[in-house]
Short mmCIF file of C-alpha atoms in Angstrom, two decimals:
data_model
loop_
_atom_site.label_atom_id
_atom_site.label_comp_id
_atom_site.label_asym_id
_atom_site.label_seq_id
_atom_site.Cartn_x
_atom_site.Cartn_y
_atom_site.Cartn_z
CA UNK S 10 -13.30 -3.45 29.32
CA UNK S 11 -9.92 -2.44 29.64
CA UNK S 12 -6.92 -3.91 27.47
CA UNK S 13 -3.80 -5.83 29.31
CA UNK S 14 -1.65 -2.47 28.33
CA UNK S 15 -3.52 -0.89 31.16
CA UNK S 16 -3.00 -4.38 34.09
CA UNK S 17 1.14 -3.61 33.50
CA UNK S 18 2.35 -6.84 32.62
CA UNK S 19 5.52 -6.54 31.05
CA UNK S 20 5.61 -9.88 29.55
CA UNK S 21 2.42 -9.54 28.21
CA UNK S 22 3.22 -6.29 26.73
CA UNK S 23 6.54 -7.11 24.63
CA UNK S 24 4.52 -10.20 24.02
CA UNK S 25 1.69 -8.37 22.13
CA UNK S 26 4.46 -5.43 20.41
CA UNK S 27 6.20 -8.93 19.20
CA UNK S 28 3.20 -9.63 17.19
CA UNK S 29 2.77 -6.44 15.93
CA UNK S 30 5.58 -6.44 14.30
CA UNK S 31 5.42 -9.99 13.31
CA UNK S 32 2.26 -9.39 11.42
CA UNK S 33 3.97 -5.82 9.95
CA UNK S 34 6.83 -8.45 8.66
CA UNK S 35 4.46 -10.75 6.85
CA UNK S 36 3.69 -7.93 4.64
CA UNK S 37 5.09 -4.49 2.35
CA UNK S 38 6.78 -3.08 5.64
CA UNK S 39 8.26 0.14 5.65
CA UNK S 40 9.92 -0.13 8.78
CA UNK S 41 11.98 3.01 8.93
CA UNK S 42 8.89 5.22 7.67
CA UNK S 43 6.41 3.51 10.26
CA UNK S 44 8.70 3.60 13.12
CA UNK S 45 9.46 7.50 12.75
CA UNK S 46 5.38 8.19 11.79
CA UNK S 47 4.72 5.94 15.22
CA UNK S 48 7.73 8.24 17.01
CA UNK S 49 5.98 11.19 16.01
CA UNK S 50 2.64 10.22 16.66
CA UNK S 51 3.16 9.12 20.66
CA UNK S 52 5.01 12.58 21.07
CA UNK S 53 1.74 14.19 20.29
CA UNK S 54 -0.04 11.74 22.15
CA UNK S 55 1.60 12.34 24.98
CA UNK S 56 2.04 16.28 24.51
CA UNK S 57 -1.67 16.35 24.16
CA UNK S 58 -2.82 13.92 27.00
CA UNK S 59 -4.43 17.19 29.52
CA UNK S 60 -6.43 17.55 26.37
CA UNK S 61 -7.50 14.11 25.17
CA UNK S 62 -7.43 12.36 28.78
CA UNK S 63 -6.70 9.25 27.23
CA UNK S 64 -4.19 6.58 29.15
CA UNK S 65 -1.45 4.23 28.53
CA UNK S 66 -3.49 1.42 26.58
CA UNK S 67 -4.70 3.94 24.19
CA UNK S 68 -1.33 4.74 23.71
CA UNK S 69 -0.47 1.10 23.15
CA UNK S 70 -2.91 1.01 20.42
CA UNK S 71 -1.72 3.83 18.53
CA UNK S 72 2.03 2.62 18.35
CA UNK S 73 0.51 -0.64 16.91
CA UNK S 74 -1.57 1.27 14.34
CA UNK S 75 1.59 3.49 13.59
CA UNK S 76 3.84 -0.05 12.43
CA UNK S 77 1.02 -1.50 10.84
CA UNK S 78 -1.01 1.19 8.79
CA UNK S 79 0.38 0.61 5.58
CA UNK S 80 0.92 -2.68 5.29
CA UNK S 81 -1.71 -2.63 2.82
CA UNK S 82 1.10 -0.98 0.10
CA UNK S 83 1.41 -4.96 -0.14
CA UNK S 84 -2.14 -4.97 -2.33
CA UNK S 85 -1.94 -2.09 -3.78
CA UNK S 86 -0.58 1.82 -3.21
CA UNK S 87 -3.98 2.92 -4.61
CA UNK S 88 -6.73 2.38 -1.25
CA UNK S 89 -3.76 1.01 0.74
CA UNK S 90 -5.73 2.28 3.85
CA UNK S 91 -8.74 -0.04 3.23
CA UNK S 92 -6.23 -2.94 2.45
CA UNK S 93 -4.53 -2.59 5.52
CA UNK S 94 -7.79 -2.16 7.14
CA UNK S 95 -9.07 -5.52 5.88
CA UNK S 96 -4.88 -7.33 6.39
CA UNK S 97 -5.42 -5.96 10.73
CA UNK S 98 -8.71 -7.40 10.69
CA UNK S 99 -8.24 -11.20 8.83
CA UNK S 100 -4.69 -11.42 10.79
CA UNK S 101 -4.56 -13.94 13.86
CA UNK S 102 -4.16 -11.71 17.14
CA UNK S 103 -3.53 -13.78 20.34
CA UNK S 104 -3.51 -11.44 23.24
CA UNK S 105 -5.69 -9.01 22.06
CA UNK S 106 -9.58 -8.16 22.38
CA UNK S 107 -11.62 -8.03 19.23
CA UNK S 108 -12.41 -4.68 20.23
CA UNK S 109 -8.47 -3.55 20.23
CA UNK S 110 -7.78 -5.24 16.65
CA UNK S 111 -11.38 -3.34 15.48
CA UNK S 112 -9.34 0.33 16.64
CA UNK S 113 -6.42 -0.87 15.36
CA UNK S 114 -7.81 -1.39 12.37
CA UNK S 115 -10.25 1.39 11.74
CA UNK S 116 -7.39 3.63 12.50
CA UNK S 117 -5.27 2.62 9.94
CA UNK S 118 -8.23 2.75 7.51
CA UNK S 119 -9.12 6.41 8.55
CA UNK S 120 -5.05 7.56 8.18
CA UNK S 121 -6.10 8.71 4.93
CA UNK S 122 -8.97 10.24 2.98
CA UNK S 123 -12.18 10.94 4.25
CA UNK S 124 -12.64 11.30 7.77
CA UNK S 125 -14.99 8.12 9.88
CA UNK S 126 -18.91 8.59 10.17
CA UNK S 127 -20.78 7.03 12.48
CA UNK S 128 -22.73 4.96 10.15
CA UNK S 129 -19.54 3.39 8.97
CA UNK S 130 -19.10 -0.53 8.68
CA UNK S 131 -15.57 -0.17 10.18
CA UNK S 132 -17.16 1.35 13.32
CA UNK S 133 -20.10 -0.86 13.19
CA UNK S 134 -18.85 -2.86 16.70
CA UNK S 135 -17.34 -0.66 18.79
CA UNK S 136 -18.98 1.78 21.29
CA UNK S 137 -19.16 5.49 21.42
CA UNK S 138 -16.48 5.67 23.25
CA UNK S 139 -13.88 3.04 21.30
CA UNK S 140 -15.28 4.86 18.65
CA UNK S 141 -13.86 8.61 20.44
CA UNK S 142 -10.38 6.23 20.47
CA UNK S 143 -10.25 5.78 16.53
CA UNK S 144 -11.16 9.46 16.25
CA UNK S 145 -8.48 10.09 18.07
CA UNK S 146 -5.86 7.66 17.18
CA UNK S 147 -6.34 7.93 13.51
CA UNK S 148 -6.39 11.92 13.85
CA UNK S 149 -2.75 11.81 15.42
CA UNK S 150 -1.67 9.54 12.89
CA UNK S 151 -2.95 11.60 10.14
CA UNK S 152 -0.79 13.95 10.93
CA UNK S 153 2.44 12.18 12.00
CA UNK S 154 1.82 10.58 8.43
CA UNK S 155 2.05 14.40 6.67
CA UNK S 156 4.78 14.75 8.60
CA UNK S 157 7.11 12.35 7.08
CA UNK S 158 5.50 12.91 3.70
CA UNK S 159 8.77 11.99 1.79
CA UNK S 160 9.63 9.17 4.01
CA UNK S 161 12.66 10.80 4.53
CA UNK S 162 12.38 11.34 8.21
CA UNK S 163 13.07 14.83 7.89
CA UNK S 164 10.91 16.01 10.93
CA UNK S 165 13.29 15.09 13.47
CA UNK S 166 10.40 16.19 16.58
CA UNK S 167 7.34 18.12 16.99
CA UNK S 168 6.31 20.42 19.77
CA UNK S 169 2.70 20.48 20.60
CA UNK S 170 1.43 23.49 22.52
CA UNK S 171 -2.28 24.11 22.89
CA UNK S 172 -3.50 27.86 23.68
CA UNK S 173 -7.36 29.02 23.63
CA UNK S 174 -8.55 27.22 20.73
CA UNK S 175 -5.60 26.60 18.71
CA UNK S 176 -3.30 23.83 18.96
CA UNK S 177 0.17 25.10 17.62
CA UNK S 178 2.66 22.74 16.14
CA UNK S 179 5.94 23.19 15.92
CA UNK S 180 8.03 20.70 13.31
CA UNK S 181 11.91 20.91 14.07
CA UNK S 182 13.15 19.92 11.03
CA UNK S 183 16.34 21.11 8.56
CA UNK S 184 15.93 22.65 5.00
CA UNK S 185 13.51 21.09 2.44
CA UNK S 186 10.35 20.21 4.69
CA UNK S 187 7.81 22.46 3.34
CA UNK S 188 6.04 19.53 2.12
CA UNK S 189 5.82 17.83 5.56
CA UNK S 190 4.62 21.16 6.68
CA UNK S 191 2.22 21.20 4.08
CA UNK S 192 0.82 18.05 4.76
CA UNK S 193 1.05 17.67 8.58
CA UNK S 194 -1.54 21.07 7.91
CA UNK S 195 -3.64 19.31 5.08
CA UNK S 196 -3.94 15.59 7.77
CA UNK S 197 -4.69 17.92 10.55
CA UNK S 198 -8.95 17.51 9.69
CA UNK S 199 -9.72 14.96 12.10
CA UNK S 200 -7.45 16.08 15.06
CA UNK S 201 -9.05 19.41 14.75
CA UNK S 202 -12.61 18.27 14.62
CA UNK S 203 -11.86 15.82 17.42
CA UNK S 204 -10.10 18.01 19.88
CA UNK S 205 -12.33 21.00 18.93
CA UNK S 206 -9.12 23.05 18.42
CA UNK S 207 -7.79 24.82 15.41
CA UNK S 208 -4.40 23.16 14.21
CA UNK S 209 -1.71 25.78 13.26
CA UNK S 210 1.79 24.42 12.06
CA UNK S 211 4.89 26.14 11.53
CA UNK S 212 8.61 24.90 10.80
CA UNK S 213 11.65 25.68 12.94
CA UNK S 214 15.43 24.54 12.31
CA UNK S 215 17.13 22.32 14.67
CA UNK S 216 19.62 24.63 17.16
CA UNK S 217 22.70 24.79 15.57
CA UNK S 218 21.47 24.70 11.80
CA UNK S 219 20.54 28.07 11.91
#
C-alpha cells in the first residue's frame, strides 16, 4: 500500500510534516541537531537512490524519523533510541498508516546500537519489504547521526559516490571534525550490510578554507 507522500497532495503533505514536528515539540527537541542530521541524511538518500531504488514516500519517512529520533532524550539519554521508539509509537498520528508510524519508529530505535533482526518485536508487523525500508532508513540515519557527533553542525555536506563495491563519502567540513569522521565510519554498519557496499569516509575542507 502506498503512503499519501507518493498520491502528491501538497496539502496533505505539509499537513502530515506539521505533525511531525508537532509531536517533536511535545518532547526534548533538539531542533537544530535533528534538522541538520535530517539535511544530511536526504542528501544521501537522494545521492544513493540508483542504488537503493527507493521513491519519494520513503524519503518522506526518513525526514520524519530524522526530527523525531531522539525525542526520547526526554526519558532518559541512556536507551533514548528505545524511548523514542516507544514516544513514535503511543503518539496520535492522523494521516498516517500504521505501517508508516511502525518505520518511523523502528528507525529511530535502530539509529543506535545494535543493528535490527528479523525476529525483532519492532519489526514484528511490517513486511519484508517495509522491513528493507527500516534497513535502509535507519542505516542513513546512522550515519548522518555520526556525522554531527558534537551537535555542532560542523559537516556542512556530504558527497556520496559509489564505485565497485565501495561507497565513498566525502564530509566537507572545516577544522576539528575528526570525530564526525570517526563516527559517520563507526554508524556506517547497517548502510554497508544493507547496500552490500563497503563504506569509506574521508574529510575535505570547504573551498576557500584551505
Amino acid at each position: 500500500m502506498a503512503s499519501v507522500e507518493a498520491k502528491g497532495n501538497q496539502t496533505v503533505r505539509e499537513a502530515r510534516q506539521a505533525r511531525v514536528l508537532a509531536v517533536a515539540r511535545q518532547h526534548r527537541w533538539e531542533e537544530r541537531h535533528s534538522r541538520h542530521v535530517t539535511a544530511l541524511a536526504l542528501s544521501l538518500f537522494d545521492q544513493l537512490a540508483p542504488v537503493h531504488g527507493l521513491a519519494e514516500d520513503a524519503r518522506a519517512l526518513l525526514q520524519y524519523t530524522g526530527y523525531l529520533h531522539d525525542i526520547g532524550y526526554e526519558i532518559s539519554a541512556k536507551g533514548h533510541h528505545k524511548h523514542s521508539y516507544r514516544i513514535i509509537m503511543a503518539a496520535d498520528w492522523p494521516g498516517f498508516a500504521d505501517w508508516e508510524v511502525q518505520v518511523m519508529a523502528a528507525a529511530a530505535r535502530y539509529h543506535r546500537k545494535r543493528l535490527p533482526r528479523n525476529g525483532d518485536r519492532e519489526l514484528a508487523e511490517l513486511d519484508s519489504e517495509r522491513r528493507g525500508w527500516v534497513r535502509l532508513l535507519a542505516g542513513i540515519l546512522r550515519v548522518a547521526d555520526g556525522m554531527d557527533r558534537t551537535h555542532l553542525s560542523m559537516v556542512r555536506r556530504v558527497r556520496a559516490k559509489v564505485c565497485d563495491d565501495r561507497l565513498q563519502l566525502t564530509l566537507v567540513a572545516g577544522i576539528g571534525a575528526e570525530l564526525e569522521l570517526y563516527y559517520a565510519l563507526e554508524k556506517s554498519d547497517l548502510l554497508a550490510e544493507t547496500l552490500g557496499l563497503r563504506v569509506k569516509a574521508r574529510l575535505e575542507p570547504p573551498a576557500g578554507d584551505v
